[in-house]
Tab-separated table of C-alpha atoms in Angstrom:
chain	number	residue	atom	x	y	z
A	20	MET	CA	70.949	102.060	186.553
A	21	THR	CA	73.527	103.754	184.584
A	22	SER	CA	73.129	104.675	181.077
A	23	CYS	CA	75.570	102.125	180.032
A	24	LYS	CA	73.641	99.208	181.830
A	25	ILE	CA	70.451	100.659	180.265
A	26	HIS	CA	72.239	100.859	176.837
A	27	ARG	CA	73.422	97.035	177.225
A	28	HIS	CA	69.827	96.193	178.174
A	29	ARG	CA	68.467	97.622	175.451
A	30	THR	CA	70.872	96.098	172.888
A	31	ALA	CA	70.240	92.556	174.278
A	32	SER	CA	66.517	93.077	174.033
A	33	VAL	CA	66.970	94.315	170.362
A	34	TYR	CA	68.857	91.103	169.622
A	35	VAL	CA	66.615	88.636	171.323
A	36	LEU	CA	63.502	90.109	169.874
A	37	ALA	CA	65.239	90.143	166.092
A	38	ALA	CA	65.916	86.539	166.797
A	39	LEU	CA	62.865	85.428	168.012
A	40	THR	CA	60.992	87.225	164.823
A	41	CYS	CA	63.625	85.417	162.673
A	42	VAL	CA	62.646	81.922	164.147
A	43	LEU	CA	58.913	82.741	164.143
A	44	ALA	CA	59.019	84.224	160.640
A	45	LEU	CA	61.085	80.982	159.547
A	46	ALA	CA	58.524	78.748	160.961
A	47	GLY	CA	55.813	80.538	159.265
A	48	CYS	CA	57.469	80.067	155.793
A	49	LEU	CA	57.483	76.599	156.393
A	50	LEU	CA	54.104	75.973	157.836
A	51	TYR	CA	52.348	78.085	155.048
A	52	GLY	CA	52.149	77.801	151.334
A	53	SER	CA	50.156	77.161	148.239
A	54	VAL	CA	49.965	73.457	149.656
A	55	ASP	CA	48.412	72.553	153.059
A	56	ILE	CA	50.523	70.623	155.168
A	57	PRO	CA	50.362	69.598	158.672
A	58	ALA	CA	52.627	70.930	161.002
A	59	ALA	CA	53.581	67.193	161.974
A	60	ASP	CA	54.914	66.383	158.823
A	61	VAL	CA	56.559	69.715	158.524
A	62	TRP	CA	58.303	68.906	161.935
A	63	HIS	CA	59.241	64.975	160.353
A	64	VAL	CA	60.954	66.382	157.303
A	65	LEU	CA	62.826	68.563	159.359
A	66	THR	CA	64.027	65.860	161.759
A	67	GLY	CA	64.960	63.823	158.799
A	68	SER	CA	62.019	61.721	158.528
A	69	GLU	CA	59.726	61.298	155.751
A	70	ALA	CA	56.272	63.284	155.280
A	71	SER	CA	52.543	61.453	155.066
A	72	LYS	CA	53.237	62.072	151.056
A	73	PRO	CA	56.018	62.153	149.309
A	74	SER	CA	55.091	65.273	147.193
A	75	TRP	CA	55.158	66.709	150.746
A	76	THR	CA	58.425	65.973	151.477
A	77	TYR	CA	59.844	67.454	148.362
A	78	ILE	CA	57.936	70.928	148.701
A	79	ILE	CA	59.475	71.234	152.337
A	80	SER	CA	63.009	70.236	151.604
A	81	GLN	CA	63.424	71.470	148.063
A	82	THR	CA	61.363	74.374	148.105
A	83	ARG	CA	60.040	76.002	151.340
A	84	ILE	CA	63.463	75.584	153.353
A	85	PRO	CA	66.092	77.120	150.800
A	86	ALA	CA	63.333	80.093	150.185
A	87	ALA	CA	62.885	80.414	153.967
A	88	PHE	CA	66.840	80.312	154.518
A	89	THR	CA	67.109	82.829	151.479
A	90	ALA	CA	64.804	85.393	152.694
A	91	LEU	CA	66.977	85.614	155.953
A	92	LEU	CA	70.333	85.858	154.322
A	93	ALA	CA	68.903	88.396	151.487
A	94	GLY	CA	67.222	90.354	154.255
A	95	ALA	CA	70.628	90.656	156.235
A	96	ALA	CA	72.659	91.325	153.366
A	97	LEU	CA	70.175	94.526	151.672
A	98	ALA	CA	69.799	95.781	155.182
A	99	VAL	CA	74.029	95.936	155.904
A	100	SER	CA	74.573	97.100	152.397
A	101	GLY	CA	72.072	99.966	152.969
A	102	LEU	CA	73.392	100.949	156.575
A	103	LEU	CA	77.085	101.160	155.012
A	104	LEU	CA	75.785	103.712	152.349
A	105	GLN	CA	73.807	105.691	154.434
A	106	THR	CA	76.908	106.180	156.874
A	107	THR	CA	79.196	106.803	153.932
A	108	PHE	CA	77.236	109.413	152.285
A	109	ASP	CA	75.643	110.835	155.296
A	110	ASN	CA	72.623	110.519	153.986
A	111	PRO	CA	69.767	108.832	155.729
A	112	LEU	CA	67.622	108.254	152.438
A	113	ALA	CA	70.863	106.454	150.838
A	114	GLY	CA	70.168	102.607	149.798
A	115	PRO	CA	71.384	99.389	147.780
A	116	SER	CA	69.575	101.079	144.527
A	117	ILE	CA	70.622	104.638	144.903
A	118	LEU	CA	73.989	104.152	143.614
A	119	GLY	CA	72.409	102.489	140.365
A	120	ILE	CA	74.181	99.217	141.494
A	121	SER	CA	70.425	97.320	141.700
A	122	THR	CA	69.661	99.456	138.651
A	123	GLY	CA	72.825	98.026	136.775
A	124	SER	CA	72.387	94.821	137.786
A	125	SER	CA	68.556	94.950	136.460
A	126	LEU	CA	70.038	96.085	133.132
A	127	GLY	CA	72.438	92.750	132.780
A	128	VAL	CA	69.383	90.741	133.632
A	129	ALA	CA	67.113	92.485	130.851
A	130	ILE	CA	69.738	92.109	128.091
A	131	VAL	CA	69.993	88.350	128.738
A	132	MET	CA	66.108	88.060	129.323
A	133	LEU	CA	65.142	90.043	126.221
A	134	ALA	CA	67.705	88.488	123.994
A	135	LEU	CA	66.614	84.972	124.759
A	136	GLY	CA	63.217	86.190	124.375
A	137	GLY	CA	62.174	84.896	127.449
A	138	THR	CA	63.110	81.046	127.008
A	139	LEU	CA	65.029	80.332	130.551
A	140	GLY	CA	66.146	76.833	130.534
A	141	ALA	CA	68.960	75.702	132.686
A	142	TRP	CA	71.616	77.618	130.766
A	143	GLY	CA	69.305	80.408	130.657
A	144	GLN	CA	69.330	80.607	134.556
A	145	ALA	CA	73.012	80.570	134.522
A	146	ALA	CA	73.081	83.596	131.933
A	147	VAL	CA	70.466	85.691	134.081
A	148	LEU	CA	72.813	85.127	136.905
A	149	ALA	CA	76.048	86.304	135.194
A	150	GLY	CA	74.128	89.362	133.617
A	151	ALA	CA	73.107	90.596	137.004
A	152	ILE	CA	76.463	89.928	138.435
A	153	ALA	CA	78.057	91.782	135.285
A	154	GLY	CA	75.756	94.608	135.095
A	155	ALA	CA	76.418	95.527	138.655
A	156	LEU	CA	80.055	94.877	138.605
A	157	ALA	CA	80.159	97.280	135.456
A	158	VAL	CA	78.291	100.250	137.222
A	159	MET	CA	80.884	99.275	140.576
A	160	LEU	CA	83.994	99.943	138.339
A	161	VAL	CA	82.241	103.055	137.035
A	162	LEU	CA	81.595	104.404	140.182
A	163	LEU	CA	85.050	103.356	141.918
A	164	THR	CA	86.778	104.869	138.810
A	165	LEU	CA	84.888	107.979	139.592
A	166	SER	CA	85.561	107.992	142.957
A	167	SER	CA	89.052	108.713	142.525
A	168	LEU	CA	88.303	111.823	140.560
A	169	LEU	CA	85.452	112.939	142.647
A	170	GLN	CA	86.307	114.603	146.280
A	171	SER	CA	83.017	114.845	147.225
A	172	ALA	CA	80.863	112.080	148.442
A	173	THR	CA	77.605	113.704	147.515
A	174	MET	CA	78.699	114.004	144.046
A	175	LEU	CA	79.506	110.711	143.909
A	176	LEU	CA	76.051	109.903	145.104
A	177	ILE	CA	74.471	111.953	142.297
A	178	VAL	CA	76.441	110.139	139.906
A	179	GLY	CA	75.045	107.231	141.013
A	180	ILE	CA	71.698	108.410	140.653
A	181	LEU	CA	72.405	109.436	137.470
A	182	ILE	CA	73.886	106.249	136.347
A	183	GLY	CA	70.373	104.374	137.706
A	184	TYR	CA	68.348	106.671	135.424
A	185	LEU	CA	70.506	105.904	132.391
A	186	ALA	CA	69.911	101.993	133.165
A	187	SER	CA	66.426	102.680	133.618
A	188	SER	CA	66.026	104.281	130.313
A	189	ALA	CA	68.018	101.589	128.604
A	190	ILE	CA	65.829	98.806	130.085
A	191	SER	CA	62.436	100.595	128.760
A	192	LEU	CA	63.909	100.820	125.343
A	193	LEU	CA	64.856	96.936	125.506
A	194	ASN	CA	61.436	96.227	126.550
A	195	PHE	CA	59.703	98.377	123.921
A	196	PHE	CA	61.531	96.441	121.062
A	197	SER	CA	61.687	93.088	122.852
A	198	THR	CA	59.043	90.203	122.422
A	199	ARG	CA	55.985	89.849	124.450
A	200	GLU	CA	57.588	86.623	126.266
A	201	GLY	CA	60.604	88.154	126.911
A	202	VAL	CA	59.012	91.471	128.388
A	203	HIS	CA	57.051	89.138	130.544
A	204	ALA	CA	59.639	86.814	131.497
A	205	TYR	CA	61.416	90.205	132.766
A	206	VAL	CA	58.394	91.766	134.695
A	207	ILE	CA	58.049	88.418	136.502
A	208	TRP	CA	61.524	88.308	137.837
A	209	GLY	CA	61.277	92.380	138.444
A	210	MET	CA	58.772	91.445	141.006
A	211	GLY	CA	61.164	89.799	143.317
A	212	SER	CA	61.240	86.409	144.443
A	213	PHE	CA	63.357	84.401	147.321
A	214	SER	CA	62.193	81.111	145.488
A	215	GLY	CA	65.359	81.173	143.151
A	216	VAL	CA	67.889	79.757	145.329
A	217	THR	CA	67.876	75.675	145.443
A	218	ASN	CA	69.337	73.710	147.900
A	219	ASP	CA	72.498	73.044	145.631
A	220	VAL	CA	73.022	77.003	145.312
A	221	LEU	CA	72.351	77.833	148.914
A	222	PRO	CA	75.829	77.213	150.457
A	223	LEU	CA	77.236	79.372	147.410
A	224	PHE	CA	74.512	82.160	148.302
A	225	ALA	CA	74.979	81.625	152.131
A	226	GLY	CA	78.416	81.874	152.227
A	227	LEU	CA	79.101	85.238	149.567
A	228	VAL	CA	76.412	86.783	152.032
A	229	LEU	CA	78.316	85.800	155.423
A	230	VAL	CA	81.954	86.721	154.404
A	231	LEU	CA	80.635	90.178	153.006
A	232	VAL	CA	79.039	90.936	156.304
A	233	VAL	CA	82.064	89.956	158.359
A	234	ALA	CA	83.974	92.043	155.607
A	235	ALA	CA	81.591	95.020	156.435
A	236	TYR	CA	82.178	94.464	160.253
A	237	ALA	CA	85.798	95.093	159.804
A	238	TYR	CA	85.408	98.362	159.025
A	239	VAL	CA	83.310	99.446	162.241
A	240	LYS	CA	86.075	101.922	163.287
A	241	PRO	CA	86.151	103.746	160.032
A	242	LEU	CA	82.314	103.795	160.089
A	243	ASN	CA	82.199	105.412	163.538
A	244	ALA	CA	84.894	107.903	162.718
A	245	LEU	CA	82.735	109.173	159.590
A	246	LEU	CA	79.922	109.528	161.856
A	247	LEU	CA	82.047	112.840	163.332
A	248	GLY	CA	82.927	113.973	159.384
A	249	THR	CA	85.480	113.655	157.201
A	250	ARG	CA	87.707	115.875	158.440
A	251	TYR	CA	87.701	114.176	161.837
A	252	ALA	CA	88.096	110.688	160.363
A	253	GLU	CA	91.374	111.811	158.399
A	254	SER	CA	92.648	113.495	161.675
A	255	ALA	CA	92.313	109.927	163.009
A	256	GLY	CA	93.862	108.451	160.423
A	257	VAL	CA	91.201	107.037	158.387
A	258	ASN	CA	92.056	107.053	154.829
A	259	ILE	CA	88.847	108.573	153.412
A	260	ARG	CA	89.249	107.355	149.654
A	261	ALA	CA	90.133	103.976	150.418
A	262	THR	CA	87.752	103.153	153.164
A	263	ARG	CA	84.891	104.461	150.853
A	264	ASN	CA	85.948	102.366	148.118
A	265	ALA	CA	85.941	99.415	150.268
A	266	ILE	CA	82.517	99.989	151.356
A	267	LEU	CA	81.309	100.748	147.948
A	268	LEU	CA	82.559	97.551	146.886
A	269	ILE	CA	81.177	95.483	149.865
A	270	SER	CA	77.883	97.192	149.476
A	271	GLY	CA	77.969	96.610	146.014
A	272	ALA	CA	78.812	93.067	146.156
A	273	LEU	CA	76.109	92.055	148.881
A	274	THR	CA	73.289	94.140	146.448
A	275	ALA	CA	74.577	92.345	143.380
A	276	THR	CA	74.533	88.896	145.202
A	277	VAL	CA	70.742	89.545	146.365
A	278	THR	CA	69.952	90.853	142.930
A	279	ALA	CA	71.478	88.074	140.789
A	280	TRP	CA	69.263	85.527	142.698
A	281	CYS	CA	66.254	87.207	144.016
A	282	GLY	CA	65.683	89.898	141.812
A	283	PRO	CA	65.629	93.817	142.597
A	284	ILE	CA	64.361	93.611	146.271
A	285	GLY	CA	63.302	97.183	147.265
A	286	PHE	CA	62.711	99.307	150.843
A	287	ILE	CA	64.609	96.452	152.842
A	288	GLY	CA	68.047	98.160	152.596
A	289	LEU	CA	66.542	101.788	152.942
A	290	VAL	CA	64.186	100.834	155.806
A	291	VAL	CA	65.998	98.610	158.229
A	292	PRO	CA	69.095	100.444	159.301
A	293	HIS	CA	66.544	103.317	160.745
A	294	VAL	CA	64.602	100.731	162.419
A	295	ALA	CA	67.811	98.839	163.964
A	296	ARG	CA	69.069	102.882	165.062
A	297	LEU	CA	65.772	103.729	166.318
A	298	ALA	CA	65.204	100.297	168.453
A	299	LEU	CA	68.891	101.028	170.033
A	300	GLN	CA	69.043	104.760	169.877
A	301	THR	CA	72.824	104.469	168.910
A	302	SER	CA	74.647	104.555	165.817
A	303	ASN	CA	77.648	103.053	167.109
A	304	HIS	CA	78.552	100.244	164.451
A	305	ARG	CA	79.782	97.724	166.708
A	306	THR	CA	76.206	96.967	168.163
A	307	LEU	CA	74.405	98.694	165.395
A	308	LEU	CA	75.669	96.481	161.986
A	309	PRO	CA	74.874	92.953	163.992
A	310	ALA	CA	71.466	94.605	164.827
A	311	THR	CA	70.815	95.597	161.518
A	312	ALA	CA	71.839	92.273	159.972
A	313	LEU	CA	69.365	90.578	162.779
A	314	CYS	CA	66.347	92.886	161.602
A	315	GLY	CA	67.244	92.598	158.194
A	316	ALA	CA	67.003	88.717	158.353
A	317	ALA	CA	63.681	88.992	160.089
A	318	THR	CA	62.336	91.652	157.719
A	319	GLY	CA	62.981	89.349	154.960
A	320	ALA	CA	61.858	86.136	156.706
A	321	LEU	CA	58.239	88.111	157.108
A	322	CYS	CA	58.323	89.267	153.788
A	323	GLN	CA	58.660	85.628	152.513
A	324	TRP	CA	56.171	84.439	155.128
A	325	LEU	CA	53.420	87.377	154.211
A	326	SER	CA	53.883	86.559	150.517
A	327	VAL	CA	52.895	82.553	150.653
A	328	ALA	CA	50.143	83.420	153.391
A	329	PRO	CA	47.625	83.545	150.859
A	330	GLY	CA	48.285	80.161	150.432
A	331	ALA	CA	45.530	78.313	147.425
A	332	TRP	CA	45.382	82.239	146.364
A	333	GLY	CA	48.817	82.203	145.425
A	334	VAL	CA	52.236	83.599	146.075
A	335	ILE	CA	52.297	87.433	146.540
A	336	PRO	CA	55.318	89.070	145.071
A	337	VAL	CA	57.927	90.577	147.475
A	338	ASN	CA	58.220	93.975	146.043
A	339	ALA	CA	54.560	94.179	146.195
A	340	ILE	CA	54.756	93.561	150.160
A	341	THR	CA	58.172	95.810	150.969
A	342	PRO	CA	56.647	99.104	150.075
A	343	ILE	CA	53.390	98.637	152.349
A	344	VAL	CA	55.982	98.112	155.326
A	345	GLY	CA	58.760	100.679	154.059
A	346	VAL	CA	56.756	103.849	152.837
A	347	PRO	CA	55.303	104.734	156.497
A	348	ILE	CA	58.329	104.494	158.061
A	349	ILE	CA	60.374	106.599	155.511
A	350	ILE	CA	57.838	109.122	155.804
A	351	TYR	CA	57.865	109.152	159.677
A	352	ILE	CA	61.348	109.326	159.210
A	353	ILE	CA	61.099	112.608	157.059
A	354	VAL	CA	58.756	114.288	159.563
A	355	ARG	CA	60.567	113.674	162.744
A	356	ARG	CA	64.201	114.039	161.254
A	357	ARG	CA	64.667	116.962	163.505
A	358	SER	CA	63.873	114.795	166.477
A	359	ILE	CA	65.576	111.959	165.585
A	360	PHE	CA	69.371	111.559	165.741
A	361	TYR	CA	71.019	109.249	163.907
A	362	PHE	CA	74.664	109.876	164.458
A	363	ASN	CA	74.942	110.100	167.842
């Protein structure tokens, strides 16, 4: 069997395995929760019928289904965002939070929540979304402005880290001067949850994520050129500054979209691109980007499944689960970095 056939077989296997994991995790999200609902009733609701109890129909249709699909979409968005940043900055430890975009979004939410004192009615939820998006856009505007002044991607990366520190400091000050209710509401939001997207909002959320992922795929050729260095990319006709700005914009928009509705979800954007590279044994974005999106969707759904698995014991925050999976993988990447060829 030729190497090309082996690569195609490996790619197909990764796609199938990731898709199968998505289906199984999705089923787990629908079957498990704080309320024990028989699988037959879950199937009835999925096929358009009614469950044995009206409350079960409501729980499945209004809570479990949107949370499960939100987890799929959010995982894919964060994973693609992390892949774009790692390639752009040639840094395997770059992620959606590394440029301060996620922290800027958190700062916008902190301002809204702490100013409202934790009172979040219907208008309060809209204000939280607006604050998250405004905070992320503000950081993206600063980065795009500095991108025209800084030639080095490394320097821009350092600036993003510094912006993140400034935003974290501002959040700490807001927490210090806020009320107990405001601090409590912000802490709960910061734990991360895929349950914040309702059926009414899910089409908008899905549309934004899918459009941005397709936009990212349009930059497959420039991303592959960047793997060989900026000089090679320039000689191949790639406008480095315009490409970097476009990738920053797409990555920031993906991160802001997820953070606005789900909170600052950690580690998925940092870890999943590595998993996809190791599984495919290639960094060709033509196959790597779709695989990363699929692996991210599977990871998000698995995290949602694990968060509701305790059942009557309650729901575990998503950010309490992601480090358990993410930290060992990152340590492995750091230890084996000399023997792992990312950009081949």
